PDB file of C-alpha atoms in Angstrom:
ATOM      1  CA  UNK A   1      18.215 -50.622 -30.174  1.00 74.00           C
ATOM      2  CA  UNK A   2      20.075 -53.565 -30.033  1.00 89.00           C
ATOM      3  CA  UNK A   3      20.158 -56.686 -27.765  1.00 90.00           C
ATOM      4  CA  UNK A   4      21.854 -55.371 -24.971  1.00 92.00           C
ATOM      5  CA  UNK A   5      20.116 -52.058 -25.034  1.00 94.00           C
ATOM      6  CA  UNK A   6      17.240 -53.727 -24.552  1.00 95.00           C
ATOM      7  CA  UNK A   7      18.453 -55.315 -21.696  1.00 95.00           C
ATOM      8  CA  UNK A   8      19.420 -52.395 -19.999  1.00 96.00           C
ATOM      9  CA  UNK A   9      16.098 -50.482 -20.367  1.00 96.00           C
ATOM     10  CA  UNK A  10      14.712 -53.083 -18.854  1.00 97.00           C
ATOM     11  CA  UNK A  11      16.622 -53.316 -15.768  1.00 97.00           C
ATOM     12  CA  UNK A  12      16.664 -49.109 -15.489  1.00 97.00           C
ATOM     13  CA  UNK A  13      12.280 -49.525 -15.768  1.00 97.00           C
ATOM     14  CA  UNK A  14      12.818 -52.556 -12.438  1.00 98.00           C
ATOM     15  CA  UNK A  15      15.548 -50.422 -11.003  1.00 98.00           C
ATOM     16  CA  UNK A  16      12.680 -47.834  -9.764  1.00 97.00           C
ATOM     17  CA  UNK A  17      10.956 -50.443  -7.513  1.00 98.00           C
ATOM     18  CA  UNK A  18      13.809 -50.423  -5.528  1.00 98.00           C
ATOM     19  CA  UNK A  19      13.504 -48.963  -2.489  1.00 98.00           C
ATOM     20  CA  UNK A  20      15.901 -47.435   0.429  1.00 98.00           C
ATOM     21  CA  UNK A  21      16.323 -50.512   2.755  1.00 98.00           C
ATOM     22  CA  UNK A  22      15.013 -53.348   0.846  1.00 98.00           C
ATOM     23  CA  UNK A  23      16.509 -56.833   1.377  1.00 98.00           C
ATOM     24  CA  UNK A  24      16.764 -57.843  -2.294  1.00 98.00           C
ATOM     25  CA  UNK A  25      16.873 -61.126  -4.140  1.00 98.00           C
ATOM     26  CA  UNK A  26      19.304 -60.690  -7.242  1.00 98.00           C
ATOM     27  CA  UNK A  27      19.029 -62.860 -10.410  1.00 98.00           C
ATOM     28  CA  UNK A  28      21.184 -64.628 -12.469  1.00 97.00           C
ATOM     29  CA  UNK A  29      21.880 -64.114 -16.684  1.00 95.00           C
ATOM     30  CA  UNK A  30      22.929 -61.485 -18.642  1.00 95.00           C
ATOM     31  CA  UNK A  31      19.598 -59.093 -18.560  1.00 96.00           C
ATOM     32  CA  UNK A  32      20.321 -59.517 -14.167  1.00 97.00           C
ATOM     33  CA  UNK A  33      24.041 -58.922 -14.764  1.00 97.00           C
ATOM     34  CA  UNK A  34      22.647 -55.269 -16.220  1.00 97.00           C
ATOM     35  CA  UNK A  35      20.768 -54.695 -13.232  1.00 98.00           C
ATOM     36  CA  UNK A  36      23.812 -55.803 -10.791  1.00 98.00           C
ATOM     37  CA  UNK A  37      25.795 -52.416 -12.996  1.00 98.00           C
ATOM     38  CA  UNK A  38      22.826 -50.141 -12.268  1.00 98.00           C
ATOM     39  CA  UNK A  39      22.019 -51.334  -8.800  1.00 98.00           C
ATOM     40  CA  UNK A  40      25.730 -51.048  -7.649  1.00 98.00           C
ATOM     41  CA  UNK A  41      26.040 -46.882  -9.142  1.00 98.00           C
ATOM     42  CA  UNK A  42      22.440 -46.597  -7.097  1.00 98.00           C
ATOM     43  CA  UNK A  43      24.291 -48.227  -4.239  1.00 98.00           C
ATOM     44  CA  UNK A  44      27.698 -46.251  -4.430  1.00 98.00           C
ATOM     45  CA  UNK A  45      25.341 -43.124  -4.616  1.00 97.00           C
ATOM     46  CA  UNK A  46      23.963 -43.928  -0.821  1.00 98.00           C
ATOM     47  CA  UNK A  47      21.456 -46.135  -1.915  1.00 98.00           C
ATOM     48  CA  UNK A  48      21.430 -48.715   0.901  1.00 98.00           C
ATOM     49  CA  UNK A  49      19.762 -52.439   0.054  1.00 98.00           C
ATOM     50  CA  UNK A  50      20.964 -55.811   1.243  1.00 98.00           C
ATOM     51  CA  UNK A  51      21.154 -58.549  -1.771  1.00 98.00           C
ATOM     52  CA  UNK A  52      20.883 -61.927  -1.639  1.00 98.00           C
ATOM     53  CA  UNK A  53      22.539 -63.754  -4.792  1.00 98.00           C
ATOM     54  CA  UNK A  54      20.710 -66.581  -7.019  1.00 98.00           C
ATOM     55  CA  UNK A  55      24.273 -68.165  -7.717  1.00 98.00           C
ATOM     56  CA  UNK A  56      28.111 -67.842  -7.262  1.00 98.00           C
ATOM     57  CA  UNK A  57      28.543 -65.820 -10.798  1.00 97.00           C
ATOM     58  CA  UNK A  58      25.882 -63.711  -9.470  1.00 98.00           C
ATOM     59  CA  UNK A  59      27.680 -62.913  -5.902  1.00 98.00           C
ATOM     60  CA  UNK A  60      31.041 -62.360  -7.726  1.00 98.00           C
ATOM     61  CA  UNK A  61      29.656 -59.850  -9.810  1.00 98.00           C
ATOM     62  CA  UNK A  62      27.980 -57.800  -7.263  1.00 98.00           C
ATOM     63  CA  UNK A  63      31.089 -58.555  -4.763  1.00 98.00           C
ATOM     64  CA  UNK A  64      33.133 -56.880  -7.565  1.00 98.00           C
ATOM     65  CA  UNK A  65      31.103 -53.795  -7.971  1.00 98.00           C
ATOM     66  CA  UNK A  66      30.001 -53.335  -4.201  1.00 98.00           C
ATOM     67  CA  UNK A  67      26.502 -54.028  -3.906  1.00 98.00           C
ATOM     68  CA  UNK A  68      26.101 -55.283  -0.325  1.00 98.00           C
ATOM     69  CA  UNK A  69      25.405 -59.288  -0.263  1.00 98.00           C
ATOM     70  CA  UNK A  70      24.258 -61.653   2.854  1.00 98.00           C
ATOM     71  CA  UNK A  71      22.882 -65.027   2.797  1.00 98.00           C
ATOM     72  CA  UNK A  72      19.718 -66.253   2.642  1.00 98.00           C
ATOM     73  CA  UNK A  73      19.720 -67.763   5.857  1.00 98.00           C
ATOM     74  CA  UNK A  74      20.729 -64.505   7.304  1.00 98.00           C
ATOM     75  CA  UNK A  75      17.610 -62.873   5.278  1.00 98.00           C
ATOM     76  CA  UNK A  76      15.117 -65.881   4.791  1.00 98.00           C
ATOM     77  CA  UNK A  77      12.432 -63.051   4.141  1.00 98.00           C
ATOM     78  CA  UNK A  78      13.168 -60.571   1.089  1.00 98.00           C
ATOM     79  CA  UNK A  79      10.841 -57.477  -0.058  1.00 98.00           C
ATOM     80  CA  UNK A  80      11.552 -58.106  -3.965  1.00 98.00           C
ATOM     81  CA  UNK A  81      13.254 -60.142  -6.173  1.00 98.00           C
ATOM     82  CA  UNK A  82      14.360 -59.015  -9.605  1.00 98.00           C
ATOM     83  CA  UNK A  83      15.895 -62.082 -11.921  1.00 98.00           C
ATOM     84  CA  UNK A  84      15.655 -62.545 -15.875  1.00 97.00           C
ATOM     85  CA  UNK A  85      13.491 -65.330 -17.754  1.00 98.00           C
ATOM     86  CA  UNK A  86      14.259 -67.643 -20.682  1.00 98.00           C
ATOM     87  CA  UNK A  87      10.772 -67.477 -21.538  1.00 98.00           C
ATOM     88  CA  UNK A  88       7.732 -65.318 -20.616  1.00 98.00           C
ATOM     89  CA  UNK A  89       4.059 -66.188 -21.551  1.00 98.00           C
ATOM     90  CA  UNK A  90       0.604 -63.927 -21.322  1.00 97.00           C
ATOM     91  CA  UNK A  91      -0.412 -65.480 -17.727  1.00 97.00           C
ATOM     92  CA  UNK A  92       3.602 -64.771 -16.194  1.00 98.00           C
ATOM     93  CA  UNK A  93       4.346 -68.679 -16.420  1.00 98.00           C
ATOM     94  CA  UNK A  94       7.866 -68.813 -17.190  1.00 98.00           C
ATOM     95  CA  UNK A  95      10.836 -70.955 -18.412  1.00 98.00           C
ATOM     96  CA  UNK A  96      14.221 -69.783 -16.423  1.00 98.00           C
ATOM     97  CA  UNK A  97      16.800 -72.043 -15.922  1.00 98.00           C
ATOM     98  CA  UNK A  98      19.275 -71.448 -19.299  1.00 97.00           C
ATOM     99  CA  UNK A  99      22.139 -70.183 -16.704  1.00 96.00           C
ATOM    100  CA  UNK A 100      21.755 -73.472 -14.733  1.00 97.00           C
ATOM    101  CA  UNK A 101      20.947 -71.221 -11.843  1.00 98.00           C
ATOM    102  CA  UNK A 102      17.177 -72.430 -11.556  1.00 98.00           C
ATOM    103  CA  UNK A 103      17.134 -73.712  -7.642  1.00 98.00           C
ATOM    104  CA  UNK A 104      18.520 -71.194  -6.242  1.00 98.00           C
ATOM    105  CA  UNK A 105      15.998 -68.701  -8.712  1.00 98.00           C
ATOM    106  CA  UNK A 106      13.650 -70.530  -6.986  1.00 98.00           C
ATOM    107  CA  UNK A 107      13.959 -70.738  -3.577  1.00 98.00           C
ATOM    108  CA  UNK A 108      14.984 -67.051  -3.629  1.00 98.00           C
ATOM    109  CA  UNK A 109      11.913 -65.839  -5.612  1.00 98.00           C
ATOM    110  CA  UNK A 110       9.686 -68.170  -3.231  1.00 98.00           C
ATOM    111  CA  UNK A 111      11.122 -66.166  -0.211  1.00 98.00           C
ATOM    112  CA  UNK A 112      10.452 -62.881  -1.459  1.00 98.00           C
ATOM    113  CA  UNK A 113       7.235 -61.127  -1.325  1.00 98.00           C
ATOM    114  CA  UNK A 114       7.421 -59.778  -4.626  1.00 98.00           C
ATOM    115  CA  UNK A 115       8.950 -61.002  -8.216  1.00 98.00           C
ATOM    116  CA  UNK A 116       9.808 -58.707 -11.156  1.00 98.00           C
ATOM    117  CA  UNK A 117      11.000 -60.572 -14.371  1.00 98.00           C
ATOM    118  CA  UNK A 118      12.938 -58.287 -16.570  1.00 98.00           C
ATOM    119  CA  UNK A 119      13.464 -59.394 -20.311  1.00 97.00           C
ATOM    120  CA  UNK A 120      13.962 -58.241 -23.861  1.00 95.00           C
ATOM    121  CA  UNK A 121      10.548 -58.729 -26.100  1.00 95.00           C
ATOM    122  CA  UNK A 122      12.529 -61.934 -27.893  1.00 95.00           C
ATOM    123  CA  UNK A 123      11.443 -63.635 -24.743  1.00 97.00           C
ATOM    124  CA  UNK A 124       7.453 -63.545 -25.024  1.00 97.00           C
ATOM    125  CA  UNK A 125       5.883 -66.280 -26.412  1.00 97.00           C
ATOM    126  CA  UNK A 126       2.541 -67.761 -26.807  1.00 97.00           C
ATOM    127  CA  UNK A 127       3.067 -70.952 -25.377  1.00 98.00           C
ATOM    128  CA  UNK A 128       6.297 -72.571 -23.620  1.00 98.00           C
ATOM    129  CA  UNK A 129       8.551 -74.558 -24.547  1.00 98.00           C
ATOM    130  CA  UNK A 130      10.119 -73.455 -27.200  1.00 97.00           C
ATOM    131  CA  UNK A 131      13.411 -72.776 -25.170  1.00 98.00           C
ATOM    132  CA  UNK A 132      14.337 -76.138 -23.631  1.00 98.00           C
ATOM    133  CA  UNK A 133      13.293 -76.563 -20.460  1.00 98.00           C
ATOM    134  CA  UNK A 134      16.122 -77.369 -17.728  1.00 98.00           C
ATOM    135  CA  UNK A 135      15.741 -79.911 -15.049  1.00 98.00           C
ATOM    136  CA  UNK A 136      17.828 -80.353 -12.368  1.00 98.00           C
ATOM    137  CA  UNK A 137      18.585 -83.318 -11.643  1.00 98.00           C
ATOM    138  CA  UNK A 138      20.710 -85.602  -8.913  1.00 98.00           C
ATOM    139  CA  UNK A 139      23.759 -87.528 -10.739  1.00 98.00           C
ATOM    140  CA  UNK A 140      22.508 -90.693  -8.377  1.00 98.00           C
ATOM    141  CA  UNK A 141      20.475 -92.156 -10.710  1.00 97.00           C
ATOM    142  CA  UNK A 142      20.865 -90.711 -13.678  1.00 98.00           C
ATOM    143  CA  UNK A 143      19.594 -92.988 -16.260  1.00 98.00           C
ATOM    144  CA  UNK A 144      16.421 -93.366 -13.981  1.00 98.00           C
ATOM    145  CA  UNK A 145      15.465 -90.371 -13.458  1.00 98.00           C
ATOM    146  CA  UNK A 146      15.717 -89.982 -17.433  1.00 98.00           C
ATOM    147  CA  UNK A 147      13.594 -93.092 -18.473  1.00 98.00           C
ATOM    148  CA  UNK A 148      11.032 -91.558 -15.538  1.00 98.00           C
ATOM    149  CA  UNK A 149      10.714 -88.005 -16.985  1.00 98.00           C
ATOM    150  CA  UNK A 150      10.730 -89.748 -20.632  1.00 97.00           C
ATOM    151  CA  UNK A 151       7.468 -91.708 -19.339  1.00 98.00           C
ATOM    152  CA  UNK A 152       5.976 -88.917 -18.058  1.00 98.00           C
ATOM    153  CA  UNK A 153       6.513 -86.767 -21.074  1.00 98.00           C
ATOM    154  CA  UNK A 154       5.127 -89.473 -23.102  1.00 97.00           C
ATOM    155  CA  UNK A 155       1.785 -89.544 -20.542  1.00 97.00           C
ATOM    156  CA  UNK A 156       1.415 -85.521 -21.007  1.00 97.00           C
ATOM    157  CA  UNK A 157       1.647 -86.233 -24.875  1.00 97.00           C
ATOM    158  CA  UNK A 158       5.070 -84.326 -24.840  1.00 98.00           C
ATOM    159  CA  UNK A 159       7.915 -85.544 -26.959  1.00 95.00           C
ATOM    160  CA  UNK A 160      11.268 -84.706 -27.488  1.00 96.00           C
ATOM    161  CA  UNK A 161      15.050 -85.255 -26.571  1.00 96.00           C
ATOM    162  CA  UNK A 162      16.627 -85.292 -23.252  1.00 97.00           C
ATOM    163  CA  UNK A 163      19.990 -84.120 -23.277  1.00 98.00           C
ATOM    164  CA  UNK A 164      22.177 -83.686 -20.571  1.00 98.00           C
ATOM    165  CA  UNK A 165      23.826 -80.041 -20.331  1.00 98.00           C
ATOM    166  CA  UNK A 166      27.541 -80.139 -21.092  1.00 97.00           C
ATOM    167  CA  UNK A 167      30.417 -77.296 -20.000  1.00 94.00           C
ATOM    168  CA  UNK A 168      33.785 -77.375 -21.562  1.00 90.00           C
ATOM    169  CA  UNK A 169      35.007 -80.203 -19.347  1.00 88.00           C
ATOM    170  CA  UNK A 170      32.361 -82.951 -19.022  1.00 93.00           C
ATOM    171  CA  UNK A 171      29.015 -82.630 -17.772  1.00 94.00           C
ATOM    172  CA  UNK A 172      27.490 -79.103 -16.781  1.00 97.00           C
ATOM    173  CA  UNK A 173      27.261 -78.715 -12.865  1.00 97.00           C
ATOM    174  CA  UNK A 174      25.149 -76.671 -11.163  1.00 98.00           C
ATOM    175  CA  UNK A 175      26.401 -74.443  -7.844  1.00 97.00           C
ATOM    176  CA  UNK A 176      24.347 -77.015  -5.420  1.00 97.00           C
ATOM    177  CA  UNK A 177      26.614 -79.959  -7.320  1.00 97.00           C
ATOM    178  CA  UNK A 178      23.476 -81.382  -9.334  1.00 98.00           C
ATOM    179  CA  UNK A 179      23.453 -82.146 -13.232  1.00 98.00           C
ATOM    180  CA  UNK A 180      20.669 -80.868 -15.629  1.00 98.00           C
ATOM    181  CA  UNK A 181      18.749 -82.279 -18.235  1.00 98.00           C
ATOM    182  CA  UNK A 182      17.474 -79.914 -21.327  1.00 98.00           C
ATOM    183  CA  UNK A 183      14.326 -81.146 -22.349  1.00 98.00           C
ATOM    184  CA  UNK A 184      13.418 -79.824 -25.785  1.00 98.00           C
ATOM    185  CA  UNK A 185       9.886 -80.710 -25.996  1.00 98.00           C
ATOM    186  CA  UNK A 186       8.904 -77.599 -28.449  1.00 97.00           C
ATOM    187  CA  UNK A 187       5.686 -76.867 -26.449  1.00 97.00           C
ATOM    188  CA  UNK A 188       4.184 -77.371 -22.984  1.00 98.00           C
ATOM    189  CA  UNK A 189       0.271 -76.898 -23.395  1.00 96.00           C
ATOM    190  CA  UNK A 190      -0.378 -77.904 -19.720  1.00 97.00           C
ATOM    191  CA  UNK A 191       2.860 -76.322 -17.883  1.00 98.00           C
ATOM    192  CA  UNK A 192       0.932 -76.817 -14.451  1.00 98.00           C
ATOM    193  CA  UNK A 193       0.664 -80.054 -14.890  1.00 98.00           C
ATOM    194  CA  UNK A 194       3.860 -80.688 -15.989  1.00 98.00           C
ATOM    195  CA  UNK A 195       5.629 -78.721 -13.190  1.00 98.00           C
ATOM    196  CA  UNK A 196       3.399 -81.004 -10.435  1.00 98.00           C
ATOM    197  CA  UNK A 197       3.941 -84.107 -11.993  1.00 98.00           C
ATOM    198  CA  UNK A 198       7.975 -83.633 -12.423  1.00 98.00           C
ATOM    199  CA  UNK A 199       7.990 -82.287  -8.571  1.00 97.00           C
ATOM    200  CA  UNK A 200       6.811 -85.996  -7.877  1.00 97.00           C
ATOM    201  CA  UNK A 201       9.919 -88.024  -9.455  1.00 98.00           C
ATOM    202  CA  UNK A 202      12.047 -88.701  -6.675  1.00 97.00           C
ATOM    203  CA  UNK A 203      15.417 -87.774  -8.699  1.00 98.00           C
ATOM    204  CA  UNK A 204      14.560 -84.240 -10.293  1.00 98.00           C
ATOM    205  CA  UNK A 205      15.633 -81.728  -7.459  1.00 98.00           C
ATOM    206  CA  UNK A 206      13.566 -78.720  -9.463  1.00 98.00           C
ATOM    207  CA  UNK A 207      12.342 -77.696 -12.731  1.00 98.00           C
ATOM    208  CA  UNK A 208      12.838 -74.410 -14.703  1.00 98.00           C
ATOM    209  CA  UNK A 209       8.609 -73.934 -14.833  1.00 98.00           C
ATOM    210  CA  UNK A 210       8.449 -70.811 -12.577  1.00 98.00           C
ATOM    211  CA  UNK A 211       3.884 -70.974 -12.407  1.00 98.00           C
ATOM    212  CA  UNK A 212       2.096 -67.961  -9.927  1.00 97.00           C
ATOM    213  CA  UNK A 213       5.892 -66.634  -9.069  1.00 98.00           C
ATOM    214  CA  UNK A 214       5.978 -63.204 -10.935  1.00 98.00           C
ATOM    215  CA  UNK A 215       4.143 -60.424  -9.891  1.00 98.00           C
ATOM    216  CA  UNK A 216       4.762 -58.495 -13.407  1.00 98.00           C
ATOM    217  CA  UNK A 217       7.436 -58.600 -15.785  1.00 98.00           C
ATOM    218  CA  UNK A 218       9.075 -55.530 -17.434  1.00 98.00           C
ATOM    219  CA  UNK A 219       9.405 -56.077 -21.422  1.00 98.00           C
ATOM    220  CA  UNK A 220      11.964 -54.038 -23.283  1.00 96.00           C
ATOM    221  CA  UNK A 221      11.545 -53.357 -27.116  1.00 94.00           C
ATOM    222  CA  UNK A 222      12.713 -50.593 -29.714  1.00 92.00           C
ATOM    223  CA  UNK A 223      10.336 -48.710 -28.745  1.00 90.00           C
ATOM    224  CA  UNK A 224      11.274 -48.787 -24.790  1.00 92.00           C
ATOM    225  CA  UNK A 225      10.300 -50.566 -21.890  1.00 95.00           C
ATOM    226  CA  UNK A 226       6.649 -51.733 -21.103  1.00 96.00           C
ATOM    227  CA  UNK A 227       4.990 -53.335 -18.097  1.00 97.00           C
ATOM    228  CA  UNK A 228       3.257 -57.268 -18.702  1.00 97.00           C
ATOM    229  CA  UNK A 229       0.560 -57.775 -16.193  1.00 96.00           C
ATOM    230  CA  UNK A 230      -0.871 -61.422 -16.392  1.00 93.00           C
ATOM    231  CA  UNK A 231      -4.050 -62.147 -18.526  1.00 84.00           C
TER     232      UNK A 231
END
């Protein structure tokens, strides 16, 4: 089974909690973009469901294939969101963000009474980190919000580079018109304290650390799909 497969057998195991009726939050990233396909056959087959996009990509795809969209002001309340993760860990902390989709991930996830993560098994780790972990950032203020994450890093014994996320021409913007900055720091031992003390520097809009958001995560793997319950 390769990558993609894996993908898919995880969205078809999430693709049962959907119910007739549901106002949906849909994620952004390739293993979402597999449940967008599935969701939209469900949907051409009578299934009815109202979705609510995590980013423009997102909205185009479903737009394309039919699946129903409003806004999230029109539905500030959804039953279930199911989005991707860049990383996974044993208590459901997770790293998103590697689409540059993270704010909207967020606030959409926060609105929604329930959160399914869907990944392949190459996302479980022991500890985060590993992936770099996107912050989002204002462009006002660039260069201080840098030297104040830096600091902090240094305080939380974290090290690293900071590198600002690049697109083919110039700097990498996000759909809300905000840069990001990858921080490869390897491992985050203490990802609740991290995530509280970046919410506190005034230029970082959000943070990929998605803590006490998922309610399980579905795992694919050769040998099918499994359901991750935190520790």
């Amino acid at each position: 089974m390769d990558a993609r497969e894996m993908k898919i057998k995880a969205a078809e195991a999430a693709l049962q909690h959907v119910e007739d009726g549901m106002r949906l939050g849909i994620g952004t990233g390739s293993t979402a973009e597999e449940f967008v396909r599935l969701l939209a056959e469900k949907v051409s087959g009578g299934l009815r469901v109202q979705g609510v996009p995590t980013s423009e990509r997102t909205a185009r795809l479903c737009l394309e294939l039919g699946v129903p969209l409003k806004s999230l002001d029109e539905l500030p309340e959804l039953d279930l969101t199911i989005d991707g993760a860049d990383e996974v860990d044993g208590s459901l902390r997770l790293v998103k963000g590697g689409g540059g989709a993270l704010l909207r991930e967020k606030i959409v996830a926060s609105a929604s009474s329930r959160m399914i993560v869907i990944a392949d098994e190459s996302k479980v780790v022991e500890t985060l980190g590993k992936f770099p972990l996107p912050i989002e950032v204002n462009p006002f203020g660039l260069a201080t919000t840098r030297i104040a994450i830096d600091k902090l890093a240094a305080k939380l014994g974290l090290s690293g580079d900071l590198k600002l996320r690049k697109s083919d021409d110039g700097a990498f913007t996000t759909d809300g018109g905000h840069l990001i900055l990858d921080a490869f720091f390897g491992r985050i031992p203490d990802a609740e304290a991290l995530a509280t003390q970046l919410n506190s520097i005034p230029g970082v809009v959000e943070h990929g650390l998605f803590i006490n958001m998922a309610s399980f995560a579905i795992i694919a793997g050769p040998a099918g799909a499994r359901t991750m319950q935190a520790k």
